Coordinates of C-alpha atoms and ligand atoms in Angstrom, one line a residue:
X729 CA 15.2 5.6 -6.7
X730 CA 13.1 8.6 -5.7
X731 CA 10.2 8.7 -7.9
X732 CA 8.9 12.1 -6.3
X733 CA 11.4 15.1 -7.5
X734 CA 10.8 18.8 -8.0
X735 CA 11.4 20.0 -11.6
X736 CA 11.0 23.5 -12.6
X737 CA 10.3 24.4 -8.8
X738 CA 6.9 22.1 -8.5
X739 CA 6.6 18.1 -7.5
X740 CA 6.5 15.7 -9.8
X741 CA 5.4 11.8 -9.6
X742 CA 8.1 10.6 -12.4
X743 CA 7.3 12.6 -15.6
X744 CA 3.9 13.9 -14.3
X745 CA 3.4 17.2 -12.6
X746 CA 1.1 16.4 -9.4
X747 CA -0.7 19.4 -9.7
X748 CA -2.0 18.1 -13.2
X749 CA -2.8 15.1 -11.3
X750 CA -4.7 17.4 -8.8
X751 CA -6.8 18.8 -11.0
X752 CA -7.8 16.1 -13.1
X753 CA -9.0 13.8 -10.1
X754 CA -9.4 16.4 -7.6
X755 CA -7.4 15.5 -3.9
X756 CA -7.8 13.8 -1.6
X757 CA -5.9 11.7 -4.1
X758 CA -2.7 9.0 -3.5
X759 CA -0.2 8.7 -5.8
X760 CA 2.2 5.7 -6.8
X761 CA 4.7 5.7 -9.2
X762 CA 5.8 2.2 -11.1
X763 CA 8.7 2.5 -10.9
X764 CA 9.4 2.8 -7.3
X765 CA 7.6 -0.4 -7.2
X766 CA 8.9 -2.0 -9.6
X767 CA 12.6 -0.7 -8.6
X768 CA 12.2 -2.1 -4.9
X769 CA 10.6 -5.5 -6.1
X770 CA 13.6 -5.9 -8.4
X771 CA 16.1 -4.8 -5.6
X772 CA 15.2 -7.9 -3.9
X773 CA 15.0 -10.1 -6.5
X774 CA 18.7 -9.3 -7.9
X775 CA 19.7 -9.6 -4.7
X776 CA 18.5 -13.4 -4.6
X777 CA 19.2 -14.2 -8.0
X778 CA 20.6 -18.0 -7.5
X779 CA 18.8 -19.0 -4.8
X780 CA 15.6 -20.5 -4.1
X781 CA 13.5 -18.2 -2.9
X782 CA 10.0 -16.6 -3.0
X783 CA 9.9 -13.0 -1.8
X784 CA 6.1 -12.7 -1.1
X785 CA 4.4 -9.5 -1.4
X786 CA 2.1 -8.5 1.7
X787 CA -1.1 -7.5 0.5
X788 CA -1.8 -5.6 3.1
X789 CA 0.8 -2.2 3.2
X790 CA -1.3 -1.6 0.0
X791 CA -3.9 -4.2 -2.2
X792 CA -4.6 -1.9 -5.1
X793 CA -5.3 -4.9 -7.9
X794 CA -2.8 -2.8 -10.2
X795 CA 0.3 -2.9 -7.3
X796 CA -0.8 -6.4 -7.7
X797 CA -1.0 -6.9 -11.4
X798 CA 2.0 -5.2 -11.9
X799 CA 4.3 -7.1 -9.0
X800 CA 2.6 -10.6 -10.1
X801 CA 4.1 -9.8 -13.8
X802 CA 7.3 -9.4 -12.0
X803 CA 6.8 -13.3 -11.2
X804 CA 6.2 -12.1 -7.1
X805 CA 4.6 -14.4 -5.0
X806 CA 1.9 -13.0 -2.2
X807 CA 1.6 -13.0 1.5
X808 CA -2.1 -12.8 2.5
X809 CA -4.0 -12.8 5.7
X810 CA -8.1 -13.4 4.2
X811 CA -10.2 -14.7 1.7
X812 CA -10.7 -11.3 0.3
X813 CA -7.1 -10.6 0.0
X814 CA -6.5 -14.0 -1.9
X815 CA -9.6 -13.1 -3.9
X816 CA -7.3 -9.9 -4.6
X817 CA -4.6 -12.0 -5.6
X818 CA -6.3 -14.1 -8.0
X819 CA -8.4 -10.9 -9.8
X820 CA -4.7 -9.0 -10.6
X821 CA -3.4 -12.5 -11.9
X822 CA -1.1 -13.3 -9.1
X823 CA -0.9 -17.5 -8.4
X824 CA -2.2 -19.2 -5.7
X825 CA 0.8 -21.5 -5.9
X826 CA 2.8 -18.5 -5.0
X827 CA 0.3 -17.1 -2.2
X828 CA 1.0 -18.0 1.6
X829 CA -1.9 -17.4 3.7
X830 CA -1.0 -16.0 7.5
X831 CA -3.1 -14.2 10.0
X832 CA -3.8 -15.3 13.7
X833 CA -7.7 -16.2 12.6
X834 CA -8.2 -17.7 9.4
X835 CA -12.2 -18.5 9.6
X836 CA -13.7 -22.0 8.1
X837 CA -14.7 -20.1 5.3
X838 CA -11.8 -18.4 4.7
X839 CA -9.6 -22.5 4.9
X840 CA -11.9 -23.8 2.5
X841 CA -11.6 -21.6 0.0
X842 CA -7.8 -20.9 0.4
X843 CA -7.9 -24.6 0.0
X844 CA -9.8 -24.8 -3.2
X845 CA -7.4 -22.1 -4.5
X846 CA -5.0 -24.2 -4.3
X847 CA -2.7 -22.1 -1.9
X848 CA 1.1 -22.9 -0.9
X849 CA 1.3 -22.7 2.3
X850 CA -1.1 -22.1 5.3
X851 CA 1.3 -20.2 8.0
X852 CA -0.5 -21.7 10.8
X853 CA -0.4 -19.7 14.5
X854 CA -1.9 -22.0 16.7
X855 CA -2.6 -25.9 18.1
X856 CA -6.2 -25.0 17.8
X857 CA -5.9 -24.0 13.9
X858 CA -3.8 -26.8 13.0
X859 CA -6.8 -28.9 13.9
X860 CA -9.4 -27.3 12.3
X861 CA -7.2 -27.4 9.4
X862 CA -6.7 -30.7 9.6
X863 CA -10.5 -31.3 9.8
X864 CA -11.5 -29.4 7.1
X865 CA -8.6 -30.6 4.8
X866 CA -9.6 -34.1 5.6
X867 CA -13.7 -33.6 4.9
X868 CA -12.6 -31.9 1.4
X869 CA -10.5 -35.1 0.4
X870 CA -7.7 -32.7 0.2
X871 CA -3.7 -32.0 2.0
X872 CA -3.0 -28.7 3.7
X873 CA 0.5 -27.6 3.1
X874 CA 1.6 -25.9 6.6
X875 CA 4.2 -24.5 8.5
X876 CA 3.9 -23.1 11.7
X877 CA 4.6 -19.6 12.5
X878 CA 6.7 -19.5 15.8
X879 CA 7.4 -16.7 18.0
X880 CA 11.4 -15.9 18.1
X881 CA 10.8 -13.6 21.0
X882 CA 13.2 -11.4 20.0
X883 CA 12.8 -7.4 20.2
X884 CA 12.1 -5.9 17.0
X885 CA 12.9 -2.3 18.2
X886 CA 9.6 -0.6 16.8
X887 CA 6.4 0.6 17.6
X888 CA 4.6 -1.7 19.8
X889 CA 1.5 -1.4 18.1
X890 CA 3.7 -2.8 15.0
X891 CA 6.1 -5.4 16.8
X892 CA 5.0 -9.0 17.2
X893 CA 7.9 -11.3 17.7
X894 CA 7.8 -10.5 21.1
X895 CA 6.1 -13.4 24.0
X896 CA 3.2 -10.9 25.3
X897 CA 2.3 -10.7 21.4
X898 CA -0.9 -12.2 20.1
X899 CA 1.7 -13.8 17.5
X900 CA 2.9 -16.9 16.7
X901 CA 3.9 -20.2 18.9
X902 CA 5.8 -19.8 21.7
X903 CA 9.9 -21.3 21.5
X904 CA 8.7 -24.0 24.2
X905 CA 5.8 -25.2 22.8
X906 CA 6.7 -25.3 19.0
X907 CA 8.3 -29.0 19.2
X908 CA 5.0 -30.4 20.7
X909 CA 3.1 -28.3 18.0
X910 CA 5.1 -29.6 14.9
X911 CA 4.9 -33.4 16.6
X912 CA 1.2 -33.1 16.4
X913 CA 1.1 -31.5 13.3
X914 CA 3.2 -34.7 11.4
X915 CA 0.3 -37.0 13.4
X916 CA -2.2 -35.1 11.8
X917 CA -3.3 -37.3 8.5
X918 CA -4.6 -34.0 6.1
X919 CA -1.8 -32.1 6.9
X920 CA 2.2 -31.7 4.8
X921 CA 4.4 -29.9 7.2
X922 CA 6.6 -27.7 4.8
X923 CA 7.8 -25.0 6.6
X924 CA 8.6 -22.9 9.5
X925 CA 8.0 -19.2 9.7
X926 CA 8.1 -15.9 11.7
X927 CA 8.0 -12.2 11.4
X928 CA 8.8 -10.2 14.2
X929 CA 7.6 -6.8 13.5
X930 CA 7.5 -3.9 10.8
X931 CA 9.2 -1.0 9.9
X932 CA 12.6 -2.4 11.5
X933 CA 16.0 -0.1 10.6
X934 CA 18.7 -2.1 11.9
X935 CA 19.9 -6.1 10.9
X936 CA 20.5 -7.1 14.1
X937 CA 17.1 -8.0 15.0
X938 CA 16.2 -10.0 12.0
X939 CA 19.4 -11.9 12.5
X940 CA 18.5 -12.7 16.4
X941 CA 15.2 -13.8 14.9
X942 CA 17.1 -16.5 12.0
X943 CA 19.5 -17.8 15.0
X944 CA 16.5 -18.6 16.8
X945 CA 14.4 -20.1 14.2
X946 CA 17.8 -22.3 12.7
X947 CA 18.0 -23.5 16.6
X948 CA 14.3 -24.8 16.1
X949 CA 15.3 -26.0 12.4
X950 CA 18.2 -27.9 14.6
X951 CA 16.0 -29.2 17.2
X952 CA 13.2 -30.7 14.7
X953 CA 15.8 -32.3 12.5
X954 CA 17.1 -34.2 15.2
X955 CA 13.2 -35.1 16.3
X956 CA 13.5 -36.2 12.5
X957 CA 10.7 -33.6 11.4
X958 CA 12.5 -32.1 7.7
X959 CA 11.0 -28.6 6.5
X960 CA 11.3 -27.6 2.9
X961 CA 10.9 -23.9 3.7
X962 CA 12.3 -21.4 6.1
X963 CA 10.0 -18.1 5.8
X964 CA 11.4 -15.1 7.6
X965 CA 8.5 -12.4 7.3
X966 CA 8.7 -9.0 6.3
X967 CA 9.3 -6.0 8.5
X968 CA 12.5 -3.9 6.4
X969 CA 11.8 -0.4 7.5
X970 CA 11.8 2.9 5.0
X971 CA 13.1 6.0 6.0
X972 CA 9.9 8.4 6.1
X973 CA 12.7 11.1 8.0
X974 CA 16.0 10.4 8.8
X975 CA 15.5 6.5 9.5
X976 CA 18.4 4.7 7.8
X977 CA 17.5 0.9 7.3
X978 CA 19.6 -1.6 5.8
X979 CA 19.5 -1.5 2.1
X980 CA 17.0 -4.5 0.9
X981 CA 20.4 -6.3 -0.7
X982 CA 22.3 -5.9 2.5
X983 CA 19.3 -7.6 4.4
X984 CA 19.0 -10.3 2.2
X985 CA 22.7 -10.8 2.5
X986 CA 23.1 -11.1 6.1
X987 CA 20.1 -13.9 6.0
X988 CA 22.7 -16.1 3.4
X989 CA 25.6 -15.4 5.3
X990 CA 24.2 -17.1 8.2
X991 CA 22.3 -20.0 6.1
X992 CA 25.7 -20.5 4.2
X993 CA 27.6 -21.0 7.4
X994 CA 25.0 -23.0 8.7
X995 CA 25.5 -27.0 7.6
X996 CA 22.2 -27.6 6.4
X997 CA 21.2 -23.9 5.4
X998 CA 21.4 -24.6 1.8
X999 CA 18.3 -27.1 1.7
X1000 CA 16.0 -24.5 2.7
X1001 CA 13.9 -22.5 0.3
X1002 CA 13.8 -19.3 1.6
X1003 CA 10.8 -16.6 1.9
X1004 CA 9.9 -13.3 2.5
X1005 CA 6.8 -11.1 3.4
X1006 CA 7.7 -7.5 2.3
X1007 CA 4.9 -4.9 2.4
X1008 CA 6.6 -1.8 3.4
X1009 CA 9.7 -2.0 2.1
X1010 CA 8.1 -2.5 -1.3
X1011 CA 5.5 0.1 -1.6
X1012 CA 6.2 2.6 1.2
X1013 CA 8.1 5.1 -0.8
X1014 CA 6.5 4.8 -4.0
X1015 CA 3.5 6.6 -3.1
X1016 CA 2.5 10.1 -1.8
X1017 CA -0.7 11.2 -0.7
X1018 CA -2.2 14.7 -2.1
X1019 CA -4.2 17.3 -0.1
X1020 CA -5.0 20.8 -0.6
X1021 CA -5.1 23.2 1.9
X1022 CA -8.6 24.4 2.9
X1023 CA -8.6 27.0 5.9
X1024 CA -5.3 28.4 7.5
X1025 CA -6.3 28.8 11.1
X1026 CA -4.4 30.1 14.5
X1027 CA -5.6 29.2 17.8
X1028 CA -4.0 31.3 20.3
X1029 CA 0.0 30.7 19.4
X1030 CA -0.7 27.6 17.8
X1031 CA -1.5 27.7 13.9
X1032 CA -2.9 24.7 11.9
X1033 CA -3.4 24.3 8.3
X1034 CA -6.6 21.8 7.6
X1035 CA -6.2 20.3 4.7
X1036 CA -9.0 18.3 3.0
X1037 CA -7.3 14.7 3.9
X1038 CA -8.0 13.0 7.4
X1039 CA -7.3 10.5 9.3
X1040 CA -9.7 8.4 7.7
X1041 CA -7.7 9.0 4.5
X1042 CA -4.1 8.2 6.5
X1043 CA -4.7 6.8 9.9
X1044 CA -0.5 6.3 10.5
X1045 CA -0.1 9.6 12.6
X1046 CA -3.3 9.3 14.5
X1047 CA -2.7 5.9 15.4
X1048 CA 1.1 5.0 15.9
X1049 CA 2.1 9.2 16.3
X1050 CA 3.7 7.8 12.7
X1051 CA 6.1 10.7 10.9
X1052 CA 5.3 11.6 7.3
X1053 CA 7.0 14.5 5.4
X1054 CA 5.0 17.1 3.9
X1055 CA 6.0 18.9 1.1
X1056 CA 4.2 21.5 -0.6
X1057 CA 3.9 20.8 -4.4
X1058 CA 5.2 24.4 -5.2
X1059 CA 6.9 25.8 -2.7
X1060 CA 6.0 29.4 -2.2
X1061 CA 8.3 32.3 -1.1
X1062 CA 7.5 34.4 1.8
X1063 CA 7.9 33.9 5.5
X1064 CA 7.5 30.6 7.1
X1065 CA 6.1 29.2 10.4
X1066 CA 5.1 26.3 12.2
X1067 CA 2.0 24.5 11.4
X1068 CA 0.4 21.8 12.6
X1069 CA -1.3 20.1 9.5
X1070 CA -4.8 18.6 10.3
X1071 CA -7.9 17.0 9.0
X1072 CA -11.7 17.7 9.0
X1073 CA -12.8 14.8 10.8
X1074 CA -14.3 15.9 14.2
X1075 CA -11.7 14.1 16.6
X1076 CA -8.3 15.8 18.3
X1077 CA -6.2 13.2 16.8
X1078 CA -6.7 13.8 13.0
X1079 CA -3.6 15.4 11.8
X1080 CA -0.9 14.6 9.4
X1081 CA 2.3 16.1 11.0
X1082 CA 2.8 18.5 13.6
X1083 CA 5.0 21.5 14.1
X1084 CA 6.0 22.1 10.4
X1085 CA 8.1 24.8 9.0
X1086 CA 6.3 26.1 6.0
X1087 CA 4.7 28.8 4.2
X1088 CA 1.3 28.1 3.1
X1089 CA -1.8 30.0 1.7
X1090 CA -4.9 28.6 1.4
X1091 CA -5.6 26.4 -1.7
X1092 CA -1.7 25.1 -1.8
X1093 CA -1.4 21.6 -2.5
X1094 CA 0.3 19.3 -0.2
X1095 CA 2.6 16.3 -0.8
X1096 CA 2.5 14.1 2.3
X1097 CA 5.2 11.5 1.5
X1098 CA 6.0 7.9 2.4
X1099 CA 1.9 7.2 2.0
X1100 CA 2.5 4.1 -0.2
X1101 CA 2.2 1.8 2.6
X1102 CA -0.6 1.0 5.0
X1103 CA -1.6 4.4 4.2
X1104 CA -5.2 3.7 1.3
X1105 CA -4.9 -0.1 2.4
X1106 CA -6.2 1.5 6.2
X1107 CA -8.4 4.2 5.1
X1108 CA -12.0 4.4 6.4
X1109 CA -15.0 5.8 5.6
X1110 CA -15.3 7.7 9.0
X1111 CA -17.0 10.5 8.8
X1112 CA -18.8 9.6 5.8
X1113 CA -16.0 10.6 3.8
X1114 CA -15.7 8.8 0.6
X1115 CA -12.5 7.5 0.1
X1116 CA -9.6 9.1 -1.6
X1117 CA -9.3 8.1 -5.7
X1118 CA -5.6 6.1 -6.5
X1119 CA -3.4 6.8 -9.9
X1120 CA -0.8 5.3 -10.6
X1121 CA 2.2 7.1 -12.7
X1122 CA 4.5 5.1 -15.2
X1123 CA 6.9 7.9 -17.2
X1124 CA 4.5 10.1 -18.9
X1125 CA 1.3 7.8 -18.5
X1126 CA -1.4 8.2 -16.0
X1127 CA -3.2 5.0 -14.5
X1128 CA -6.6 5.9 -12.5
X1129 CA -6.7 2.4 -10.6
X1130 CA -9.1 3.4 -7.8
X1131 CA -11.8 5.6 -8.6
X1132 CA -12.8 8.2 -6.2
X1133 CA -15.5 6.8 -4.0
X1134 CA -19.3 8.5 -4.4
X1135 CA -21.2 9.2 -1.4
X1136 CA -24.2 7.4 -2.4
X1137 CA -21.8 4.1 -2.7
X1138 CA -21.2 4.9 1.3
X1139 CA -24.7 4.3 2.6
X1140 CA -25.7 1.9 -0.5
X1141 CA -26.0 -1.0 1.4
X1142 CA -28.1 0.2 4.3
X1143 CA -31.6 -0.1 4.9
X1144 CA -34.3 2.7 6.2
X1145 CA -36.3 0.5 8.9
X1146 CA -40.1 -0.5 7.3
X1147 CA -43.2 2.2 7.8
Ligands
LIG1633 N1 4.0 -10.8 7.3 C1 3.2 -10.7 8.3 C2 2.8 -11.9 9.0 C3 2.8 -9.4 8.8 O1 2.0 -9.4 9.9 C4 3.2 -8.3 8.2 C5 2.8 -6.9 8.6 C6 4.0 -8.4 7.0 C7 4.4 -9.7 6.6 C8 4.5 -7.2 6.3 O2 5.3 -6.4 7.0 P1 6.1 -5.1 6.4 O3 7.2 -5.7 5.4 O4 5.1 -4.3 5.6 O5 6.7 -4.4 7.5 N2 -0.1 -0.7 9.9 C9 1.2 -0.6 10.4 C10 2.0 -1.8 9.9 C11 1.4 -3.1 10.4 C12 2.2 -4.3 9.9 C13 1.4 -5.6 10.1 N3 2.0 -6.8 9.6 C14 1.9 0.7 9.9 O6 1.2 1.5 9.3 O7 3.0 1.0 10.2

């Protein structure tokens, strides 16, 4: 469903006006609506319903402790890549027995205490991880449950910046070496080899490359069963792309349908508990990021609306050239041209879209859409800008789950040097 609708010619976050919202908490300001969440969580989980599976959340498109509170009372499990994001995890009341912990450079620290939570699985990247694991498991008296993330090298079609299942990646364990790293693993006396996993990229918008990437991992399933290694799990990653303009990904039920089709015709694919890492797909539409428009300004032939949000508030277009949509929150009448829609922050890249038809006056209030994802969860405080407060809509009710940061909470923990 589309949570963001105009009513009465002005935008609305479900049944509350965001210009209300822009008043009350001033902008920059993101906006989520519950039930955009809670609509693509549930998508998922009807279409599993009568399997085993865990669809894992990934903290990371967006780690707000009320997205969390509100997909651990749907029962969600968690993908996390630190301590802080597991910390996250157990403050919104999600379970550690439902957490996996990935990432390419889990620190001591960061083992032990994922450890001590009680975590259920450790999706390891590395020979050198699964012996530091192994070390640390054995000097707390404890078991680490792993499974080793492999590296399908299969083309996930995306932005390189955001594709990772491919051999020059940073990612995973290369086809050729995972045997050797699984035999080890079983030799290794802290360690319960449970699983096997990969995840080959984000923001995907066809099938095809998530079923290359299953093939390959059910040829390593294959090949360790008859090197008499068993798994319990088979974890597949996130990566299910949203359509920010005219993208047209699967549907989430048509992606998770594909992935049983192939276990079902695959003789041993119904032992496998299956999981999922979804970030995007989850909480990429269900949030919108508000701006007003400060200065209209024309260069030349080129004119640019600055709007008080920067890059530091959505890093996606500076970074990956990312689309968003913008859409003023009451769209005015009058004549219309192209504007390039930037930030304040002093560097060439800050903008938010580029070359958009619209007619805007100073002080109009700006939707930029598709800003659920990766858009707060990458913010910075470049710029000494404080960042942007969070609300949360459900119906009628307003949530403030993310105050507005203060300056003063900026440089707080700095020091002047003595006299
Ligand atoms: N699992 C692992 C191991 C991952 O690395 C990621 C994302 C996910 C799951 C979740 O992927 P999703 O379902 O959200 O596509 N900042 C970029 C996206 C980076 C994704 C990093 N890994 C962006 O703004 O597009």
């Amino acid at each position: 469903m589309n949570a963001f609708l105009f009513r009465d010619g002005q935008l609305y976050a479900e049944d509350v006006a965001l210009e209300a919202l822009a008043a009350r908490f001033g902008t920059p300001c993101y906006v989520y609506s519950r039930r955009a969440i809670t609509d693509a969580w549930r998508e998922f989980s009807a279409a599993c319903a009568g399997r085993r599976v865990l669809v894992c959340y990934a903290l990371k498109a967006n780690s707000n402790l009320a997205v969390i509170d509100l997909l651990a009372r749907e029962q969600a499990g968690f993908d996390i890549v630190s301590a802080g994001e597991l910390r996250r995890v157990l403050a919104a009341g999600g379970s550690a027995a439902r957490t996996v912990f990935s990432g390419v450079g889990k620190s001591s620290a960061e083992i032990r205490e994922a450890l001590t939570a009680g975590v259920r699985c450790f999706n390891v990247e590395s020979q050198a991880e699964l012996e530091r694991l192994d070390q640390i498991a054995g000097e707390m008296g404890r078991r680490a449950p792993v499974s080793l993330r492999v590296n399908p090298d299969v083309d996930a079609g995306t932005h390189p910046y955001i594709s990772t299942g491919l051999r020059e990646n940073k990612f995973g364990i290369p086809h050729e070496d995972v045997l050797a790293a699984y035999q080890r693993a079983c030799a290794l006396p802290h360690l319960d080899v449970v699983g096997i996993d990969c995840h080959i990229g984000s923001q995907i918008t066809s099938l095809e490359p998530f079923t290359a990437a299953l093939d390959k991992v059910l040829e390593l399933v294959d090949r360790l069963h008859e090197a008499g290694i068993e798994l319990h799990h088979i974890d597949l990653g996130g990566g299910l792309g949203i359509s920010y303009d005219n993208e047209t990904p699967p549907s989430r039920a048509a992606l998770i349908n594909a992935v049983f089709n192939r276990l079902d015709a695959h003789p041993r694919g119904a032992r496998y508990e299956i999981l999922f890492e979804f970030g995007r797909s989850i909480v990429g539409n269900a949030g919108v990021l508000l701006t007003r428009v400060e200065y209209l300004k024309r260069n030349g032939e080129h004119r640019f609306a600055i709007v008080d949000a920067g890059m530091n508030d959505l890093m996606r277009p500076a970074l990956y050239e990312a689309w968003h949509g913008v859409q003023p929150v009451r769209p005015r009448e009058g004549e219309s041209a192209q504007f390039d829609i930037v930030g304040p922050v002093c560097e060439s890249g800050d903008w938010l879209a580029r070359g958009r038809q619209l007619c805007l006056a100073e002080g109009d209030l700006l939707a930029v859409m598709s800003a659920g994802a990766y858009g707060m969860a990458m913010s910075s405080n470049y710029n000494t800008r404080p960042r942007a407060a969070e609300v949360l809509v459900d119906g009628e009710r307003i949530h403030l789950i993310r105050e507005r940061e203060s300056i003063e909470s900026l440089f707080a923990l700095e020091h002047r040097l003595p006299d």
